[in-house]
mmCIF file of C-alpha atoms in Angstrom:
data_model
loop_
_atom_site.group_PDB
_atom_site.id
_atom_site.type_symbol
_atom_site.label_atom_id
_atom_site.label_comp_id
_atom_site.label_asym_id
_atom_site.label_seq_id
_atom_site.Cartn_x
_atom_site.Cartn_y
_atom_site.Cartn_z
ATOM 1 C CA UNK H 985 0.000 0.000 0.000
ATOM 2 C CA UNK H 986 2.864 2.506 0.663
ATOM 3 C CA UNK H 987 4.357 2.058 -2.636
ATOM 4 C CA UNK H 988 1.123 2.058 -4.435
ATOM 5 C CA UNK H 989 0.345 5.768 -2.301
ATOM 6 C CA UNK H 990 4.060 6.957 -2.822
ATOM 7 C CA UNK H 991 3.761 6.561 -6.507
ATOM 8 C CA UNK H 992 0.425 8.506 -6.499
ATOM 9 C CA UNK H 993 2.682 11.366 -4.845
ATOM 10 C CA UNK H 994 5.024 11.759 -7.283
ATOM 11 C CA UNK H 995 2.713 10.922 -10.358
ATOM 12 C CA UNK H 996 0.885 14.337 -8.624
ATOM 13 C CA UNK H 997 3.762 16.083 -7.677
ATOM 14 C CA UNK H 998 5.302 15.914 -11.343
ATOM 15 C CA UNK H 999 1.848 17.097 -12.511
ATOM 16 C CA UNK H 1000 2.408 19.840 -10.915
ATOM 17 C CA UNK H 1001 5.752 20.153 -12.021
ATOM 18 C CA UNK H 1002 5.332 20.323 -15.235
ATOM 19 C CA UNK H 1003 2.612 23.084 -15.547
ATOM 20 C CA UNK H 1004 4.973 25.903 -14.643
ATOM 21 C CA UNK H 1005 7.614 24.071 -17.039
ATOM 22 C CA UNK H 1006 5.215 24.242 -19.882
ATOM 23 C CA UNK H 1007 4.194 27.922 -19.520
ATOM 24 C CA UNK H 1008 8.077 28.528 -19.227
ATOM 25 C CA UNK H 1009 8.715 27.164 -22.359
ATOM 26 C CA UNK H 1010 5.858 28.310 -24.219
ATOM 27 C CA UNK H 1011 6.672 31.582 -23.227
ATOM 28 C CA UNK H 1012 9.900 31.597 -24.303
ATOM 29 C CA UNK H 1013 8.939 30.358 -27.880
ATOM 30 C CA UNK H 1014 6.603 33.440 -28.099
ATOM 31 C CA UNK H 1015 9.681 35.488 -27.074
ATOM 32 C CA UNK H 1016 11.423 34.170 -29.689
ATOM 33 C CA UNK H 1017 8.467 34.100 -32.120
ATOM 34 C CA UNK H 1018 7.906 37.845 -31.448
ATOM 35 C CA UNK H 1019 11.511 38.583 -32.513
ATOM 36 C CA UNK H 1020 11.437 36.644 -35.473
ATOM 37 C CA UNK H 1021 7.916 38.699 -36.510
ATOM 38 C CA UNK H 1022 9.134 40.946 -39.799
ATOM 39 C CA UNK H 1023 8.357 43.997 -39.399
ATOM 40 C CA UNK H 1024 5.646 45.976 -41.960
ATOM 41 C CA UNK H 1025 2.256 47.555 -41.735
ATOM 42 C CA UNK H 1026 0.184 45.003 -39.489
ATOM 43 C CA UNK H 1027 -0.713 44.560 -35.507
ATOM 44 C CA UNK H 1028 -0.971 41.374 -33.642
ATOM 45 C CA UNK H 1029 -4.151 41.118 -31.651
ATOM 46 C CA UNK H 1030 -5.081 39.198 -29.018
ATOM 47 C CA UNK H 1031 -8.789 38.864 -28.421
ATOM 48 C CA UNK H 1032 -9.467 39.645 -24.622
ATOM 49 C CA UNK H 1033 -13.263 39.458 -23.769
ATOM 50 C CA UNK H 1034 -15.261 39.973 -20.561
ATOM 51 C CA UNK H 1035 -18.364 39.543 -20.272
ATOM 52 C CA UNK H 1036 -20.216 43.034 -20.228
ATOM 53 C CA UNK H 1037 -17.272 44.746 -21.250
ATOM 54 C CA UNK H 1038 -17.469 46.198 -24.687
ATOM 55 C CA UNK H 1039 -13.576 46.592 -25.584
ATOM 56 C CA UNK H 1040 -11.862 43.728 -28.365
ATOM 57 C CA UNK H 1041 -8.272 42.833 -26.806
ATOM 58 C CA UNK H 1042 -4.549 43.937 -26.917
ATOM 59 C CA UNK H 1043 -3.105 45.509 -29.868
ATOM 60 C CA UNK H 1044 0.872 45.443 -30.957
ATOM 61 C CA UNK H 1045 2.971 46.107 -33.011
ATOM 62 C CA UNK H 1046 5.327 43.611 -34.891
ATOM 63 C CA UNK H 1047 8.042 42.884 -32.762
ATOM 64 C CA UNK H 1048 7.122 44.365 -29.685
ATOM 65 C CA UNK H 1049 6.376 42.772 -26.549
ATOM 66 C CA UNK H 1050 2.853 42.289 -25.329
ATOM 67 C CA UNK H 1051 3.558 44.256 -22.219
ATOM 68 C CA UNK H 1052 3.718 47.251 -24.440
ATOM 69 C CA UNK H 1053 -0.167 46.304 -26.297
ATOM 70 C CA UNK H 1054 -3.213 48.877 -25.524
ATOM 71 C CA UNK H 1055 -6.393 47.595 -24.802
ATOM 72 C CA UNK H 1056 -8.440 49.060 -27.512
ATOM 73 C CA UNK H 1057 -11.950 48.964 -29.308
ATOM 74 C CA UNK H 1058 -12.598 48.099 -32.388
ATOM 75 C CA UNK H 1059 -14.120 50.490 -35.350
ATOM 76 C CA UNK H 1060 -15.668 48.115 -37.317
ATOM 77 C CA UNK H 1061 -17.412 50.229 -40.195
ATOM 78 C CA UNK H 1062 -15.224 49.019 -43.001
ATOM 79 C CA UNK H 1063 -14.443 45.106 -41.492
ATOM 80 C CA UNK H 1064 -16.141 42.806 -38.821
ATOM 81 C CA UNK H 1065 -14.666 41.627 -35.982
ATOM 82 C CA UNK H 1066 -14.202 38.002 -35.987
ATOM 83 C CA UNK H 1067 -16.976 36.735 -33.870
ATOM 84 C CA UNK H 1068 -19.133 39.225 -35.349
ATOM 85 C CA UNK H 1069 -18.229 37.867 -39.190
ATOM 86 C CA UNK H 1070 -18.540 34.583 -38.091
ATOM 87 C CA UNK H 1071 -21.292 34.448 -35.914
ATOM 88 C CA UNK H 1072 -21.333 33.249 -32.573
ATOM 89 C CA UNK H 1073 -17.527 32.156 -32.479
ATOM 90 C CA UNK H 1074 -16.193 32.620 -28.929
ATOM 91 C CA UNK H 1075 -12.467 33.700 -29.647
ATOM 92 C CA UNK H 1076 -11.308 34.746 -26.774
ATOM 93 C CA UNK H 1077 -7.311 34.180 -26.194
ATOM 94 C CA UNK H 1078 -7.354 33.993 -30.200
ATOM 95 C CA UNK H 1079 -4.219 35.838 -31.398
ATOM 96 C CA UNK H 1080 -4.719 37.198 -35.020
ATOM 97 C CA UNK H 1081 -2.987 38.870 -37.568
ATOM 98 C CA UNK H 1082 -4.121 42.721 -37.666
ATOM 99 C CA UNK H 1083 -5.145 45.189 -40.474
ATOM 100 C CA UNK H 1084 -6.018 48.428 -39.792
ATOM 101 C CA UNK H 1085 -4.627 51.440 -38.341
ATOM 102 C CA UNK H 1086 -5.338 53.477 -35.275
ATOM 103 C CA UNK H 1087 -7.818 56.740 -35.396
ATOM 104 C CA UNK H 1088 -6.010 58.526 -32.828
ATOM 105 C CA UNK H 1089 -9.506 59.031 -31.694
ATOM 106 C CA UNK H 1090 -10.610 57.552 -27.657
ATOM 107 C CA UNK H 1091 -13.501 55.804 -27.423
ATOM 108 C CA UNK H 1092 -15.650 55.840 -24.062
ATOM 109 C CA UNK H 1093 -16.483 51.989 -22.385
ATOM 110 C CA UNK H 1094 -19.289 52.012 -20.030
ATOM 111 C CA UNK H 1095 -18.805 49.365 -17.575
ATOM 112 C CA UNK H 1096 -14.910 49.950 -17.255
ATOM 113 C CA UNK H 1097 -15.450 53.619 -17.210
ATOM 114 C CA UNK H 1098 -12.587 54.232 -19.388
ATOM 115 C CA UNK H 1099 -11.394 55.631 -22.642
ATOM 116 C CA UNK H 1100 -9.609 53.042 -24.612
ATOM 117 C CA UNK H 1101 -7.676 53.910 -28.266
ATOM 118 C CA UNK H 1102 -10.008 52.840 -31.269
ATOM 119 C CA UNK H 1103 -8.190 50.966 -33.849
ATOM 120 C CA UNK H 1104 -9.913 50.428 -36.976
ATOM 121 C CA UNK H 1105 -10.273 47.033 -38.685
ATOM 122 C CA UNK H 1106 -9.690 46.424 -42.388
ATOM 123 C CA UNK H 1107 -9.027 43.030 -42.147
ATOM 124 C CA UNK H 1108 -7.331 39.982 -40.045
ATOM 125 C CA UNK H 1109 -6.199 36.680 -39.771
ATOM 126 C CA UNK H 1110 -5.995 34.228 -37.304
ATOM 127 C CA UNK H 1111 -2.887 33.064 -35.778
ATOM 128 C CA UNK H 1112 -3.520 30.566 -32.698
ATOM 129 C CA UNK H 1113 -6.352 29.574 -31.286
ATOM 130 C CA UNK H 1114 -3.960 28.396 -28.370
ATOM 131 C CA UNK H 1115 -1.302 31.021 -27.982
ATOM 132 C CA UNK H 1116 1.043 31.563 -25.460
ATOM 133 C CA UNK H 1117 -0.059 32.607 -22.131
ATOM 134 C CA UNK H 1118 0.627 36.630 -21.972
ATOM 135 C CA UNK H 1119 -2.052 37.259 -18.695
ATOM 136 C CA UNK H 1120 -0.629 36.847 -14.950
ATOM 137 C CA UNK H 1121 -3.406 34.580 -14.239
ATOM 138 C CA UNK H 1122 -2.340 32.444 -17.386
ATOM 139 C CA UNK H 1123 0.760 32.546 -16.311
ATOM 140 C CA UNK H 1124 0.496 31.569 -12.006
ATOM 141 C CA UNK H 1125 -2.803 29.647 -13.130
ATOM 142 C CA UNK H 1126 -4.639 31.996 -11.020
ATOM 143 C CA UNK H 1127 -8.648 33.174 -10.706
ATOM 144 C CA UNK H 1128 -9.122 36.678 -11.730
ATOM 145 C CA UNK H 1129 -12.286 38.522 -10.305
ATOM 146 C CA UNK H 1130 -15.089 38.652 -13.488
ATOM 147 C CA UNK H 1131 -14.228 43.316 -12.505
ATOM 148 C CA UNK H 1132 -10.556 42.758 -12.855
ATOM 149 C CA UNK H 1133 -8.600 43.831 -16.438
ATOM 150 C CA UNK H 1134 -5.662 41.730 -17.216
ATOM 151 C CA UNK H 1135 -2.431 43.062 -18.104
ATOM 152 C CA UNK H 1136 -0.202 41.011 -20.497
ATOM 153 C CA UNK H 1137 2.966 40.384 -19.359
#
């Protein structure tokens, strides 16, 4: 029996290992992956939604770090969003391949009761439906409160 339960311990306790492992080295690959990114007249995007919140995600540009995204929302007079386009797709951690430029213009979001930069959408592409963690509760596997905005890291 105490070989059987001392297995069980370490079959857990590299479980748990390997978690932080993974999100170490996925990270790093997106570090890389960003560096390798050529640069040109695109953004990378990373859908962030919350529920009753009205903004679209993080914006950046080629190259850059997602620490250094804005949260922004989305003018979508001459191109749909995603979901929108393709209707009812939850793609939320989706990373895509930007068009568009940025007004210069601040929009107004209600339930944050902030003024986020409005980038305008011409077109996209999806990347990853499974991209790198870039949020601190990604990253610590952590709960964020449903009134909280992420960061990326």
């Amino acid at each position: 029996m105490k070989p059987l339960l001392a297995f069980l311990a370490l079959v857990l306790l590299a479980g748990c290992l390997s978690t932080p492992t993974r999100v170490s080295e996925s990270r790093a690959a997106m570090a890389q992956q960003i560096a390798a990114e050529p640069p040109g007249d695109y953004f990378i995007g990373r859908r962030y939604r919350k529920p009753g919140y009205y903004f679209w995600g993080y914006v950046r540009r080629p190259g850059q770090p997602w620490s250094g995204a804005l949260l922004v929302m989305l003018n979508e007079n001459q191109k749909l969003a995603p979901d929108r386009e393709q209707l009812g797709l939850d793609d939320n951690d989706y990373e895509y391949k930007l068009e568009g430029h940025f007004s210069g213009d601040k929009v107004y979001e209600l339930v944050s009761d902030n003024f986020y930069p409005e980038f305008v959408l011409t077109g996209y592409k999806l990347i990853s439906t499974h991209p790198a963690p870039i949020f601190p509760s990604q990253i610590r596997g952590t709960t964020v409160s449903p009134r909280v905005i992420e960061k990326p890291e």
